[in-house]
Amino acid sequence: MEVENVLKELDLSDTGTEIYLELLRNGETTASGVAKRSDVERRRAYDVMNSLKEKGLVSYRDEENRRVYNAVSPKRLEDMIEDRRRDLEELEGMLDDAMPQLMKQFN
């Protein structure tokens, strides 16, 4: 499977995938720098990088009145899968608890 497809399976948008890969390849930069290299509108680059930060895939630091972004290690993707696995196990437990009631309604 291609890298882009893996990232999309982890709920990254097309633009999120493009920007994350851009940061991995080229290192830290500003939103303007990412926007130029990725051919993404600067405002959209800010929004996407904030989304990537919420997912734990991007970090930033403020430097001389500008925000400099950097990709977090791809190992974080493994953590995302583990988080998803835990969420699914919790959901499975909730479904197990609800199943008798659901089955009563089914019959």
XYZ file of N, CA and C in Angstrom:
321
model
N 0.844 -1.176 0.000
C 0.000 0.000 0.000
C 0.893 1.244 0.000
N 0.515 2.220 -0.763
C 1.278 3.460 -0.832
C 1.163 4.245 0.471
N 2.190 5.015 0.769
C 2.230 5.814 1.986
C 1.000 6.722 2.075
N 0.643 7.361 0.982
C -0.495 8.272 0.983
C -1.768 7.550 1.400
N -1.959 6.330 0.920
C -3.156 5.569 1.272
C -3.172 5.200 2.748
N -2.012 4.874 3.290
C -1.930 4.559 4.723
C -2.343 5.773 5.537
N -1.828 6.943 5.175
C -2.165 8.167 5.911
C -3.647 8.492 5.792
N -4.219 8.274 4.637
C -5.649 8.520 4.468
C -6.473 7.555 5.315
N -6.020 6.308 5.449
C -6.702 5.340 6.309
C -6.647 5.769 7.776
N -5.658 6.584 8.118
C -5.547 7.115 9.469
C -6.255 8.467 9.599
N -7.168 8.726 8.687
C -8.045 9.906 8.713
C -7.359 11.221 8.397
N -6.266 11.181 7.653
C -5.691 12.424 7.160
C -6.353 12.758 5.829
N -6.646 14.011 5.634
C -7.205 14.459 4.363
C -6.118 14.422 3.292
N -6.509 14.631 2.061
C -5.518 14.703 0.982
C -4.500 15.808 1.267
N -5.007 16.963 1.688
C -4.113 18.087 1.975
C -3.276 17.807 3.214
N -3.871 17.184 4.222
C -3.130 16.826 5.426
C -2.006 15.862 5.109
N -2.301 14.891 4.256
C -1.288 13.935 3.830
C -0.157 14.654 3.106
N -0.513 15.522 2.192
C 0.488 16.261 1.410
C 1.374 17.112 2.316
N 0.759 17.812 3.256
C 1.525 18.706 4.130
C 2.397 17.907 5.096
N 1.860 16.828 5.665
C 2.664 16.012 6.579
C 3.893 15.452 5.857
N 3.683 14.919 4.659
C 4.810 14.378 3.897
C 5.810 15.477 3.527
N 5.307 16.650 3.213
C 6.175 17.791 2.901
C 7.058 18.120 4.104
N 6.459 18.162 5.294
C 7.227 18.459 6.500
C 8.235 17.348 6.811
N 7.851 16.101 6.582
C 8.788 14.991 6.806
C 10.005 15.113 5.889
N 9.746 15.415 4.623
C 10.826 15.473 3.631
C 11.745 16.669 3.827
N 11.154 17.818 4.135
C 11.927 19.062 4.091
C 12.169 19.721 5.436
N 11.653 19.141 6.493
C 11.922 19.692 7.818
C 11.069 20.892 8.155
N 11.480 21.582 9.203
C 10.658 22.652 9.754
C 10.525 23.825 8.795
N 9.362 24.461 8.901
C 9.073 25.619 8.065
C 7.857 26.333 8.623
N 7.566 27.463 8.060
C 6.369 28.223 8.427
C 5.182 27.739 7.592
N 3.999 28.193 7.963
C 2.816 27.856 7.173
C 2.953 28.404 5.756
N 3.526 29.587 5.629
C 3.733 30.153 4.289
C 4.666 29.279 3.467
N 5.723 28.782 4.102
C 6.665 27.916 3.394
C 6.014 26.629 2.930
N 5.211 26.022 3.802
C 4.496 24.800 3.421
C 3.516 25.096 2.302
N 2.821 26.216 2.413
C 1.828 26.578 1.400
C 2.482 26.713 0.023
N 3.621 27.364 -0.020
C 4.320 27.545 -1.297
C 4.782 26.217 -1.875
N 5.386 25.369 -1.035
C 5.926 24.098 -1.528
C 4.842 23.080 -1.838
N 3.683 23.238 -1.211
C 2.606 22.261 -1.410
C 1.521 22.773 -2.342
N 1.653 23.999 -2.794
C 0.642 24.608 -3.646
C -0.721 24.606 -2.962
N -0.720 25.013 -1.683
C -1.926 25.108 -0.868
C -2.050 26.553 -0.413
N -3.265 27.063 -0.370
C -3.491 28.415 0.117
C -2.973 28.526 1.552
N -2.355 29.629 1.872
C -1.726 29.803 3.189
C -2.708 29.607 4.340
N -3.906 30.171 4.233
C -4.914 30.016 5.297
C -5.272 28.540 5.478
N -5.396 27.832 4.361
C -5.706 26.395 4.411
C -4.548 25.632 5.051
N -3.318 26.042 4.762
C -2.142 25.393 5.358
C -2.175 25.523 6.880
N -2.536 26.709 7.391
C -2.652 26.895 8.840
C -3.698 25.939 9.418
N -4.856 25.896 8.781
C -5.936 25.036 9.279
C -5.525 23.569 9.297
N -4.902 23.122 8.224
C -4.499 21.720 8.122
C -3.394 21.406 9.129
N -2.436 22.305 9.291
C -1.367 22.045 10.253
C -1.896 22.032 11.683
N -2.902 22.849 11.969
C -3.525 22.780 13.293
C -4.229 21.446 13.487
N -4.872 20.943 12.445
C -5.501 19.628 12.511
C -4.456 18.534 12.728
N -3.338 18.629 12.027
C -2.259 17.662 12.199
C -1.669 17.748 13.607
N -1.622 18.957 14.161
C -1.134 19.120 15.532
C -2.076 18.426 16.502
N -3.378 18.571 16.304
C -4.359 17.904 17.167
C -4.203 16.389 17.112
N -3.799 15.865 15.976
C -3.577 14.423 15.821
C -2.216 13.997 16.374
N -1.397 14.977 16.745
C -0.078 14.683 17.285
C 0.986 14.432 16.234
N 0.726 14.857 14.995
C 1.666 14.607 13.905
C 2.561 15.794 13.590
N 2.228 16.950 14.145
C 2.990 18.171 13.890
C 3.187 18.896 15.218
N 4.353 19.456 15.387
C 4.608 20.328 16.528
C 5.019 21.697 15.979
N 5.047 22.673 16.853
C 5.494 24.000 16.419
C 6.153 24.715 17.582
N 6.872 25.756 17.221
C 7.420 26.666 18.207
C 7.304 28.073 17.638
N 7.122 29.026 18.517
C 7.052 30.420 18.093
C 8.453 31.003 18.116
N 8.806 31.641 17.007
C 10.161 32.172 16.844
C 10.077 33.506 16.111
N 10.479 34.572 16.780
C 10.529 35.897 16.156
C 9.228 36.247 15.426
N 8.130 36.220 16.130
C 6.820 36.605 15.601
C 6.315 35.721 14.470
N 6.774 34.493 14.430
C 6.252 33.562 13.443
C 6.251 32.163 14.054
N 5.379 31.347 13.556
C 5.245 29.981 14.045
C 5.967 29.048 13.076
N 6.861 28.236 13.623
C 7.642 27.301 12.825
C 7.145 25.885 13.138
N 6.723 25.185 12.096
C 6.144 23.847 12.229
C 7.165 22.779 11.880
N 6.994 21.615 12.508
C 7.871 20.486 12.255
C 7.051 19.200 12.354
N 7.348 18.237 11.518
C 6.670 16.942 11.587
C 7.175 16.175 12.808
N 6.258 15.481 13.452
C 6.604 14.574 14.541
C 7.003 13.248 13.901
N 7.786 12.467 14.595
C 8.253 11.186 14.066
C 7.092 10.333 13.539
N 7.299 9.649 12.425
C 6.272 8.750 11.901
C 5.888 7.644 12.885
N 6.696 7.417 13.918
C 6.337 6.446 14.953
C 5.004 6.819 15.604
N 4.649 8.092 15.557
C 3.373 8.553 16.108
C 2.205 7.849 15.411
N 2.385 7.472 14.160
C 1.325 6.774 13.421
C 0.991 5.443 14.089
N 2.006 4.773 14.622
C 1.762 3.532 15.357
C 0.934 3.804 16.605
N 1.216 4.918 17.280
C 0.423 5.299 18.454
C -1.027 5.565 18.069
N -1.223 6.173 16.905
C -2.587 6.449 16.439
C -3.354 5.142 16.224
N -2.683 4.149 15.676
C -3.326 2.855 15.466
C -3.660 2.215 16.805
N -2.754 2.308 17.751
C -3.002 1.747 19.084
C -4.166 2.474 19.754
N -4.234 3.791 19.608
C -5.363 4.556 20.146
C -6.678 4.089 19.521
N -6.645 3.889 18.222
C -7.844 3.418 17.525
C -8.232 2.021 18.012
N -7.239 1.167 18.222
C -7.494 -0.192 18.710
C -8.181 -0.142 20.078
N -7.675 0.702 20.973
C -8.286 0.845 22.305
C -9.714 1.357 22.202
N -9.928 2.338 21.340
C -11.277 2.872 21.151
C -12.229 1.789 20.650
N -11.761 0.965 19.716
C -12.600 -0.108 19.183
C -12.895 -1.167 20.245
N -11.914 -1.465 21.084
C -12.143 -2.428 22.166
C -13.178 -1.894 23.151
N -13.105 -0.599 23.448
C -14.090 0.023 24.331
C -15.476 -0.017 23.690
N -15.538 0.291 22.426
C -16.809 0.244 21.709
C -17.367 -1.176 21.681
N -16.484 -2.153 21.504
C -16.919 -3.547 21.501
C -17.538 -3.925 22.852
N -16.939 -3.473 23.938
C -17.494 -3.721 25.267
C -18.857 -3.077 25.431
N -19.001 -1.865 24.937
C -20.291 -1.172 25.011
C -21.345 -1.914 24.200
N -20.950 -2.399 23.038
C -21.879 -3.161 22.202
C -22.276 -4.466 22.880
N -21.310 -5.135 23.498
C -21.620 -6.366 24.235
C -22.669 -6.098 25.313
N -22.518 -4.974 26.022
C -23.480 -4.615 27.071
C -24.858 -4.303 26.482
N -24.881 -3.687 25.320
C -26.148 -3.273 24.705
C -26.812 -4.382 23.895
N -26.068 -5.419 23.556
C -26.582 -6.444 22.656
C -27.865 -7.111 23.147
N -28.001 -7.497 24.433
C -29.253 -8.115 24.850
C -30.472 -7.218 24.581
N -30.351 -5.942 24.853
C -31.455 -5.015 24.612
C -31.735 -4.897 23.119
N -30.683 -4.837 22.310
C -30.862 -4.757 20.858
C -31.547 -6.012 20.333
N -31.147 -7.155 20.834
C -31.736 -8.413 20.366
C -33.213 -8.511 20.753
N -33.588 -7.985 21.932
C -35.007 -7.979 22.330
C -35.820 -7.158 21.348
N -35.279 -6.052 20.909
C -35.993 -5.199 19.956
C -36.055 -5.838 18.575
N -35.080 -6.652 18.259
C -35.019 -7.305 16.943
C -36.110 -8.370 16.807
N -36.350 -9.121 17.874
C -37.329 -10.215 17.827
C -38.705 -9.715 17.890
